[in-house]
GROMACS .gro file of C-alpha atoms in nm:
model
  340
    1PRO     CA    1  -1.378  -0.382   1.596
    2GLN     CA    2  -0.997  -0.383   1.606
    3THR     CA    3  -0.861  -0.032   1.653
    4ASP     CA    4  -0.486  -0.099   1.695
    5ILE     CA    5  -0.332  -0.161   1.356
    6VAL     CA    6   0.005  -0.180   1.186
    7PHE     CA    7  -0.016  -0.170   0.807
    8LEU     CA    8   0.311  -0.216   0.621
    9LYS     CA    9   0.249   0.000   0.315
   10VAL     CA   10   0.434  -0.182   0.039
   11HIS     CA   11   0.507   0.046  -0.259
   12LYS     CA   12   0.295   0.035  -0.576
   13SER     CA   13   0.055  -0.230  -0.444
   14ALA     CA   14  -0.282  -0.052  -0.406
   15SER     CA   15  -0.155   0.050  -0.063
   16SER     CA   16  -0.271   0.413  -0.100
   17THR     CA   17  -0.628   0.284  -0.129
   18VAL     CA   18  -0.582   0.075   0.187
   19MET     CA   19  -0.433   0.379   0.359
   20ASN     CA   20  -0.745   0.582   0.273
   21ILE     CA   21  -0.955   0.309   0.439
   22LEU     CA   22  -0.737   0.332   0.753
   23PHE     CA   23  -0.746   0.714   0.751
   24ARG     CA   24  -1.126   0.714   0.732
   25PHE     CA   25  -1.164   0.449   1.001
   26GLY     CA   26  -0.920   0.630   1.230
   27GLU     CA   27  -1.091   0.964   1.177
   28THR     CA   28  -1.440   0.819   1.235
   29HIS     CA   29  -1.331   0.647   1.558
   30ASN     CA   30  -1.110   0.931   1.680
   31LEU     CA   31  -0.794   0.716   1.680
   32THR     CA   32  -0.434   0.837   1.689
   33PHE     CA   33  -0.186   0.787   1.405
   34ALA     CA   34   0.189   0.733   1.428
   35PHE     CA   35   0.278   1.021   1.196
   36PRO     CA   36   0.626   1.085   1.061
   37LEU     CA   37   0.811   1.363   1.245
   38GLY     CA   38   0.705   1.712   1.139
   39GLY     CA   39   0.407   1.579   0.943
   40GLY     CA   40   0.611   1.423   0.663
   41PHE     CA   41   0.471   1.146   0.446
   42GLN     CA   42   0.726   0.868   0.499
   43LEU     CA   43   0.886   0.735   0.816
   44PHE     CA   44   1.240   0.820   0.700
   45TYR     CA   45   1.215   0.557   0.429
   46PRO     CA   46   1.439   0.388   0.300
   47HIS     CA   47   1.599   0.361   0.648
   48HIS     CA   48   1.477   0.081   0.873
   49PHE     CA   49   1.197   0.211   1.094
   50MET     CA   50   1.288   0.361   1.432
   51ALA     CA   51   1.040   0.464   1.703
   52LYS     CA   52   1.207   0.807   1.718
   53PHE     CA   53   1.084   0.880   1.362
   54VAL     CA   54   0.730   0.916   1.502
   55GLN     CA   55   0.594   1.257   1.598
   56GLY     CA   56   0.514   1.268   1.969
   57PHE     CA   57   0.712   0.957   2.062
   58SER     CA   58   0.952   0.992   2.353
   59PRO     CA   59   1.148   0.703   2.507
   60LYS     CA   60   1.093   0.856   2.855
   61SER     CA   61   0.716   0.835   2.835
   62PRO     CA   62   0.651   0.608   2.539
   63GLN     CA   63   0.310   0.706   2.408
   64GLN     CA   64   0.139   0.442   2.197
   65PHE     CA   65  -0.057   0.513   1.882
   66ASN     CA   66  -0.351   0.324   1.735
   67ILE     CA   67  -0.255   0.315   1.369
   68LEU     CA   68   0.085   0.297   1.200
   69CYS     CA   69   0.042   0.304   0.822
   70HIS     CA   70   0.288   0.546   0.654
   71HIS     CA   71   0.566   0.418   0.429
   72MET     CA   72   0.842   0.254   0.631
   73ARG     CA   73   1.100  -0.020   0.607
   74PHE     CA   74   0.978  -0.274   0.858
   75LEU     CA   75   1.167  -0.340   1.182
   76GLN     CA   76   0.936  -0.502   1.436
   77PRO     CA   77   1.123  -0.435   1.766
   78GLU     CA   78   1.103  -0.060   1.689
   79VAL     CA   79   0.743  -0.079   1.568
   80GLN     CA   80   0.643  -0.248   1.895
   81LYS     CA   81   0.755   0.061   2.087
   82VAL     CA   82   0.490   0.282   1.927
   83VAL     CA   83   0.181   0.056   1.904
   84PRO     CA   84  -0.003  -0.147   2.169
   85SER     CA   85   0.092  -0.513   2.196
   86SER     CA   86  -0.262  -0.605   2.089
   87ALA     CA   87  -0.211  -0.446   1.744
   88VAL     CA   88  -0.304  -0.644   1.432
   89TYR     CA   89  -0.027  -0.647   1.171
   90PHE     CA   90  -0.105  -0.678   0.801
   91SER     CA   91   0.035  -0.582   0.463
   92ILE     CA   92  -0.045  -0.615   0.093
   93LEU     CA   93   0.153  -0.778  -0.188
   94ARG     CA   94   0.141  -0.739  -0.563
   95ASN     CA   95   0.256  -0.963  -0.846
   96PRO     CA   96   0.625  -0.862  -0.886
   97VAL     CA   97   0.589  -0.849  -1.265
   98GLN     CA   98   0.328  -0.570  -1.255
   99LEU     CA   99   0.504  -0.417  -0.954
  100MET     CA  100   0.828  -0.378  -1.149
  101GLU     CA  101   0.650  -0.235  -1.455
  102SER     CA  102   0.476   0.018  -1.229
  103SER     CA  103   0.793   0.108  -1.038
  104PHE     CA  104   0.980   0.164  -1.365
  105ILE     CA  105   0.728   0.427  -1.477
  106TYR     CA  106   0.672   0.583  -1.135
  107TYR     CA  107   1.038   0.595  -1.028
  108LYS     CA  108   1.178   0.676  -1.372
  109GLY     CA  109   1.412   0.929  -1.207
  110ALA     CA  110   1.574   0.663  -0.985
  111SER     CA  111   1.943   0.602  -1.054
  112ALA     CA  112   1.886   0.249  -1.190
  113PHE     CA  113   1.619   0.358  -1.441
  114SER     CA  114   1.715   0.709  -1.546
  115ARG     CA  115   1.961   0.609  -1.820
  116VAL     CA  116   1.745   0.354  -2.002
  117ARG     CA  117   1.462   0.413  -2.246
  118SER     CA  118   1.259   0.106  -2.153
  119LEU     CA  119   1.221  -0.161  -1.890
  120GLU     CA  120   1.330  -0.411  -2.155
  121GLU     CA  121   1.657  -0.226  -2.205
  122PHE     CA  122   1.717  -0.229  -1.828
  123LEU     CA  123   1.644  -0.602  -1.799
  124ILE     CA  124   1.878  -0.708  -2.080
  125GLN     CA  125   2.178  -0.598  -1.870
  126PRO     CA  126   2.048  -0.478  -1.533
  127HIS     CA  127   2.391  -0.480  -1.371
  128LEU     CA  128   2.503  -0.203  -1.609
  129TYR     CA  129   2.253   0.035  -1.447
  130TYR     CA  130   2.178  -0.108  -1.105
  131ASP     CA  131   2.411  -0.013  -0.821
  132PRO     CA  132   2.304  -0.161  -0.484
  133ALA     CA  133   2.508   0.107  -0.304
  134LYS     CA  134   2.284   0.387  -0.437
  135GLY     CA  135   2.026   0.520  -0.190
  136ASP     CA  136   1.736   0.466  -0.430
  137SER     CA  137   1.837   0.121  -0.559
  138ASN     CA  138   1.550  -0.036  -0.359
  139TYR     CA  139   1.298   0.074  -0.625
  140ALA     CA  140   1.468  -0.138  -0.891
  141LYS     CA  141   1.501  -0.484  -0.735
  142ASN     CA  142   1.297  -0.695  -0.491
  143LEU     CA  143   1.107  -0.392  -0.364
  144MET     CA  144   0.873  -0.594  -0.142
  145THR     CA  145   1.166  -0.787   0.011
  146PHE     CA  146   1.323  -0.449   0.090
  147ASP     CA  147   1.006  -0.300   0.243
  148PHE     CA  148   0.971  -0.604   0.472
  149GLY     CA  149   1.318  -0.521   0.603
  150PHE     CA  150   1.524  -0.789   0.425
  151ASN     CA  151   1.826  -0.764   0.196
  152PRO     CA  152   1.701  -0.737  -0.166
  153ASN     CA  153   2.044  -0.836  -0.301
  154ALA     CA  154   2.081  -1.155  -0.100
  155GLU     CA  155   2.150  -1.480  -0.275
  156VAL     CA  156   1.834  -1.675  -0.351
  157SER     CA  157   1.827  -2.013  -0.180
  158ALA     CA  158   1.546  -2.235  -0.055
  159GLU     CA  159   1.668  -2.181   0.303
  160ARG     CA  160   1.670  -1.802   0.273
  161VAL     CA  161   1.325  -1.794   0.117
  162GLN     CA  162   1.191  -2.016   0.393
  163LEU     CA  163   1.347  -1.797   0.663
  164MET     CA  164   1.195  -1.483   0.509
  165VAL     CA  165   0.851  -1.640   0.478
  166LYS     CA  166   0.866  -1.768   0.838
  167ALA     CA  167   0.975  -1.426   0.963
  168ILE     CA  168   0.687  -1.254   0.780
  169GLU     CA  169   0.439  -1.511   0.912
  170ALA     CA  170   0.571  -1.459   1.265
  171SER     CA  171   0.530  -1.079   1.243
  172PHE     CA  172   0.212  -1.039   1.036
  173ASP     CA  173  -0.138  -1.166   1.106
  174PHE     CA  174  -0.228  -1.172   0.737
  175LEU     CA  175  -0.123  -1.046   0.394
  176LEU     CA  176  -0.363  -0.913   0.132
  177ILE     CA  177  -0.313  -0.954  -0.244
  178SER     CA  178  -0.369  -0.645  -0.458
  179GLU     CA  179  -0.478  -0.842  -0.768
  180TYR     CA  180  -0.770  -0.966  -0.557
  181PHE     CA  181  -0.846  -0.635  -0.396
  182ASP     CA  182  -1.217  -0.692  -0.331
  183GLU     CA  183  -1.156  -1.038  -0.181
  184SER     CA  184  -0.881  -0.877   0.029
  185MET     CA  185  -1.126  -0.620   0.163
  186VAL     CA  186  -1.375  -0.892   0.259
  187LEU     CA  187  -1.094  -1.072   0.444
  188LEU     CA  188  -0.984  -0.747   0.611
  189LYS     CA  189  -1.340  -0.675   0.724
  190GLU     CA  190  -1.368  -1.027   0.864
  191LEU     CA  191  -1.038  -1.027   1.050
  192LEU     CA  192  -1.075  -0.676   1.195
  193CYS     CA  193  -1.449  -0.717   1.276
  194TRP     CA  194  -1.532  -0.403   1.076
  195ASP     CA  195  -1.853  -0.319   0.892
  196LEU     CA  196  -1.896  -0.300   0.515
  197ASP     CA  197  -1.873   0.080   0.482
  198SER     CA  198  -1.537   0.078   0.661
  199VAL     CA  199  -1.374  -0.122   0.378
  200VAL     CA  200  -1.552   0.032   0.079
  201SER     CA  201  -1.318   0.246  -0.133
  202PHE     CA  202  -1.248   0.402  -0.471
  203PRO     CA  203  -0.908   0.315  -0.624
  204LEU     CA  204  -0.652   0.586  -0.537
  205ASN     CA  205  -0.308   0.667  -0.679
  206THR     CA  206  -0.382   0.462  -0.992
  207ARG     CA  207  -0.236   0.563  -1.325
  208ASP     CA  208  -0.383   0.620  -1.665
  209SER     CA  209  -0.368   0.305  -1.878
  210THR     CA  210  -0.187   0.498  -2.154
  211THR     CA  211   0.133   0.486  -1.947
  212LYS     CA  212   0.114   0.108  -1.893
  213SER     CA  213   0.344  -0.100  -2.111
  214PHE     CA  214   0.285  -0.437  -2.266
  215LEU     CA  215   0.520  -0.706  -2.133
  216SER     CA  216   0.626  -0.994  -2.357
  217ASP     CA  217   0.669  -1.343  -2.212
  218SER     CA  218   1.047  -1.310  -2.220
  219ILE     CA  219   1.034  -0.982  -2.025
  220VAL     CA  220   0.798  -1.139  -1.771
  221GLU     CA  221   1.049  -1.421  -1.714
  222LYS     CA  222   1.336  -1.172  -1.681
  223ILE     CA  223   1.139  -0.970  -1.423
  224LYS     CA  224   1.067  -1.284  -1.218
  225GLU     CA  225   1.433  -1.384  -1.231
  226TRP     CA  226   1.558  -1.036  -1.138
  227ASN     CA  227   1.305  -1.014  -0.852
  228ARG     CA  228   1.328  -1.379  -0.749
  229LEU     CA  229   1.297  -1.309  -0.374
  230ASP     CA  230   0.982  -1.101  -0.431
  231TRP     CA  231   0.845  -1.373  -0.659
  232GLU     CA  232   0.895  -1.641  -0.392
  233ILE     CA  233   0.730  -1.426  -0.122
  234TYR     CA  234   0.439  -1.342  -0.352
  235THR     CA  235   0.368  -1.698  -0.468
  236HIS     CA  236   0.377  -1.830  -0.112
  237PHE     CA  237   0.137  -1.570   0.029
  238ASN     CA  238  -0.089  -1.577  -0.275
  239ARG     CA  239  -0.142  -1.947  -0.199
  240THR     CA  240  -0.199  -1.899   0.176
  241PHE     CA  241  -0.438  -1.610   0.100
  242TRP     CA  242  -0.679  -1.850  -0.073
  243GLU     CA  243  -0.629  -2.114   0.195
  244ARG     CA  244  -0.725  -1.852   0.452
  245ILE     CA  245  -1.037  -1.756   0.259
  246GLU     CA  246  -1.143  -2.122   0.231
  247ARG     CA  247  -1.086  -2.170   0.604
  248ASP     CA  248  -1.226  -1.846   0.751
  249ILE     CA  249  -1.498  -1.744   0.507
  250GLY     CA  250  -1.567  -2.016   0.251
  251ARG     CA  251  -1.637  -1.960  -0.118
  252GLU     CA  252  -2.014  -1.924  -0.093
  253ARG     CA  253  -2.002  -1.658   0.174
  254MET     CA  254  -1.715  -1.487  -0.007
  255ASP     CA  255  -1.934  -1.459  -0.319
  256ARG     CA  256  -2.217  -1.304  -0.115
  257GLU     CA  257  -1.981  -1.059   0.057
  258LEU     CA  258  -1.825  -0.961  -0.277
  259ARG     CA  259  -2.166  -0.886  -0.426
  260ALA     CA  260  -2.256  -0.669  -0.126
  261LEU     CA  261  -1.923  -0.484  -0.141
  262ARG     CA  262  -1.946  -0.415  -0.515
  263MET     CA  263  -2.309  -0.304  -0.492
  264ARG     CA  264  -2.222  -0.061  -0.214
  265GLN     CA  265  -1.926   0.067  -0.412
  266ALA     CA  266  -2.141   0.123  -0.720
  267GLU     CA  267  -2.404   0.298  -0.507
  268LEU     CA  268  -2.142   0.531  -0.357
  269ALA     CA  269  -1.997   0.603  -0.702
  270ARG     CA  270  -2.346   0.705  -0.823
  271THR     CA  271  -2.397   0.920  -0.513
  272CYS     CA  272  -2.056   1.087  -0.503
  273LEU     CA  273  -1.890   1.103  -0.841
  274GLN     CA  274  -1.940   1.310  -1.150
  275GLY     CA  275  -1.928   1.102  -1.468
  276SER     CA  276  -1.837   0.736  -1.464
  277GLY     CA  277  -1.531   0.736  -1.240
  278SER     CA  278  -1.171   0.850  -1.234
  279VAL     CA  279  -1.037   1.128  -1.459
  280GLY     CA  280  -0.694   1.250  -1.569
  281PRO     CA  281  -0.509   1.508  -1.356
  282LYS     CA  282  -0.597   1.798  -1.592
  283ASP     CA  283  -0.968   1.720  -1.561
  284ILE     CA  284  -0.983   1.732  -1.180
  285LYS     CA  285  -1.172   2.054  -1.107
  286ASP     CA  286  -1.102   2.080  -0.733
  287SER     CA  287  -0.727   2.129  -0.691
  288SER     CA  288  -0.744   2.001  -0.331
  289LEU     CA  289  -0.842   1.660  -0.475
  290ARG     CA  290  -0.556   1.645  -0.727
  291PRO     CA  291  -0.307   1.366  -0.645
  292LEU     CA  292   0.068   1.419  -0.661
  293GLN     CA  293   0.203   1.342  -1.009
  294HIS     CA  294   0.523   1.139  -1.006
  295GLY     CA  295   0.776   1.015  -1.262
  296GLY     CA  296   0.628   0.922  -1.598
  297ALA     CA  297   0.291   0.819  -1.454
  298ARG     CA  298  -0.035   1.013  -1.496
  299ILE     CA  299  -0.212   0.967  -1.164
  300LEU     CA  300  -0.591   0.973  -1.185
  301GLY     CA  301  -0.835   1.137  -0.946
  302TYR     CA  302  -1.204   1.218  -0.908
  303ASN     CA  303  -1.461   1.495  -0.937
  304LEU     CA  304  -1.736   1.510  -0.675
  305LYS     CA  305  -2.096   1.581  -0.769
  306GLN     CA  306  -2.213   1.934  -0.701
  307GLY     CA  307  -2.498   2.017  -0.465
  308LEU     CA  308  -2.454   1.728  -0.219
  309ASP     CA  309  -2.582   1.787   0.133
  310LYS     CA  310  -2.313   1.860   0.391
  311GLU     CA  311  -2.297   1.513   0.545
  312THR     CA  312  -2.288   1.331   0.209
  313GLU     CA  313  -2.030   1.574   0.073
  314HIS     CA  314  -1.807   1.509   0.376
  315MET     CA  315  -1.837   1.131   0.333
  316CYS     CA  316  -1.771   1.146  -0.042
  317ARG     CA  317  -1.478   1.386  -0.008
  318ARG     CA  318  -1.301   1.154   0.236
  319LEU     CA  319  -1.335   0.867  -0.013
  320VAL     CA  320  -1.152   1.057  -0.288
  321THR     CA  321  -0.903   1.271  -0.095
  322PRO     CA  322  -0.550   1.179  -0.208
  323GLU     CA  323  -0.311   1.036   0.048
  324LEU     CA  324  -0.088   1.342   0.098
  325GLN     CA  325  -0.376   1.585   0.148
  326TYR     CA  326  -0.560   1.348   0.383
  327SER     CA  327  -0.245   1.275   0.584
  328SER     CA  328  -0.175   1.649   0.627
  329ALA     CA  329  -0.531   1.720   0.741
  330LEU     CA  330  -0.524   1.440   0.999
  331TYR     CA  331  -0.180   1.549   1.120
  332LYS     CA  332  -0.307   1.903   1.183
  333LYS     CA  333  -0.604   1.761   1.371
  334GLN     CA  334  -0.384   1.543   1.594
  335PHE     CA  335  -0.112   1.807   1.641
  336PRO     CA  336  -0.292   2.142   1.614
  337PRO     CA  337  -0.048   2.421   1.524
  338VAL     CA  338   0.033   2.632   1.829
  339PRO     CA  339  -0.085   2.991   1.772
  340PRO     CA  340   0.207   3.241   1.767
   0.00000   0.00000   0.00000
């Protein structure tokens, strides 16, 4: 199994669920994480990544870490200083239409969104509200382009798109697609030589459907136009994703693997969870399992069954622990606080 991994955690793209998979794998195999300085949750995002943002990194004796997976703005020469050269690089993309709708709700306080009542209102005259000079403008336009380290306000041309795609292909071994999350997990398992339980997960950091808005065809077209660079990246890698599956796994085996994954997931849900799945933030009984609530979104979580044996409880708890709590716990384990 591959143990040296760089995951570019693209915002609002099921990346918290992938991060939970990496946290569990790293914890099980006693791997080290490239944590943000001081145990923070982002690597000084939205700045481009620098090796010095990592806790325990020193240019004099550059220590290398197994897994780099916290939010960052990608810059490969700096990333290469903190992970072994054998590391596998991957990321996940989401359809820019749903991505923008999600960002609008989640980052409602961002400068570009705070003065409009709806995404529609923003898209009618985006330049009235969007100021590229603002420090949080990245949430409002070509967010994936930005996270990959490129200029989200660049002019869209066939040459530029091709250069971006080539640069991503040169840096990353593969890209997952969040709309096909289960297929993505089968591909991840295949390419990292992991076992089934390593890629099983419950969806994390998802929001209640009551805060999701319906998008008319005209809004969909406006979103694609406004996020044209993201759209070009997404459509290219969505196509190569399926080509990769055809080549490396094949449809028949993919169907078998999907059935096994979904059966295992259902089995774990029956073992671990109270009720039929995720619940609203007010209904989460254990406050340590309550995810951070952000913007206008209601982020769902889980309740564990009572009376589980110690080992099962530990396994189940790791599956539903929200990102911030899990990150903090692993940070304390890797950098134990020095007693006074």
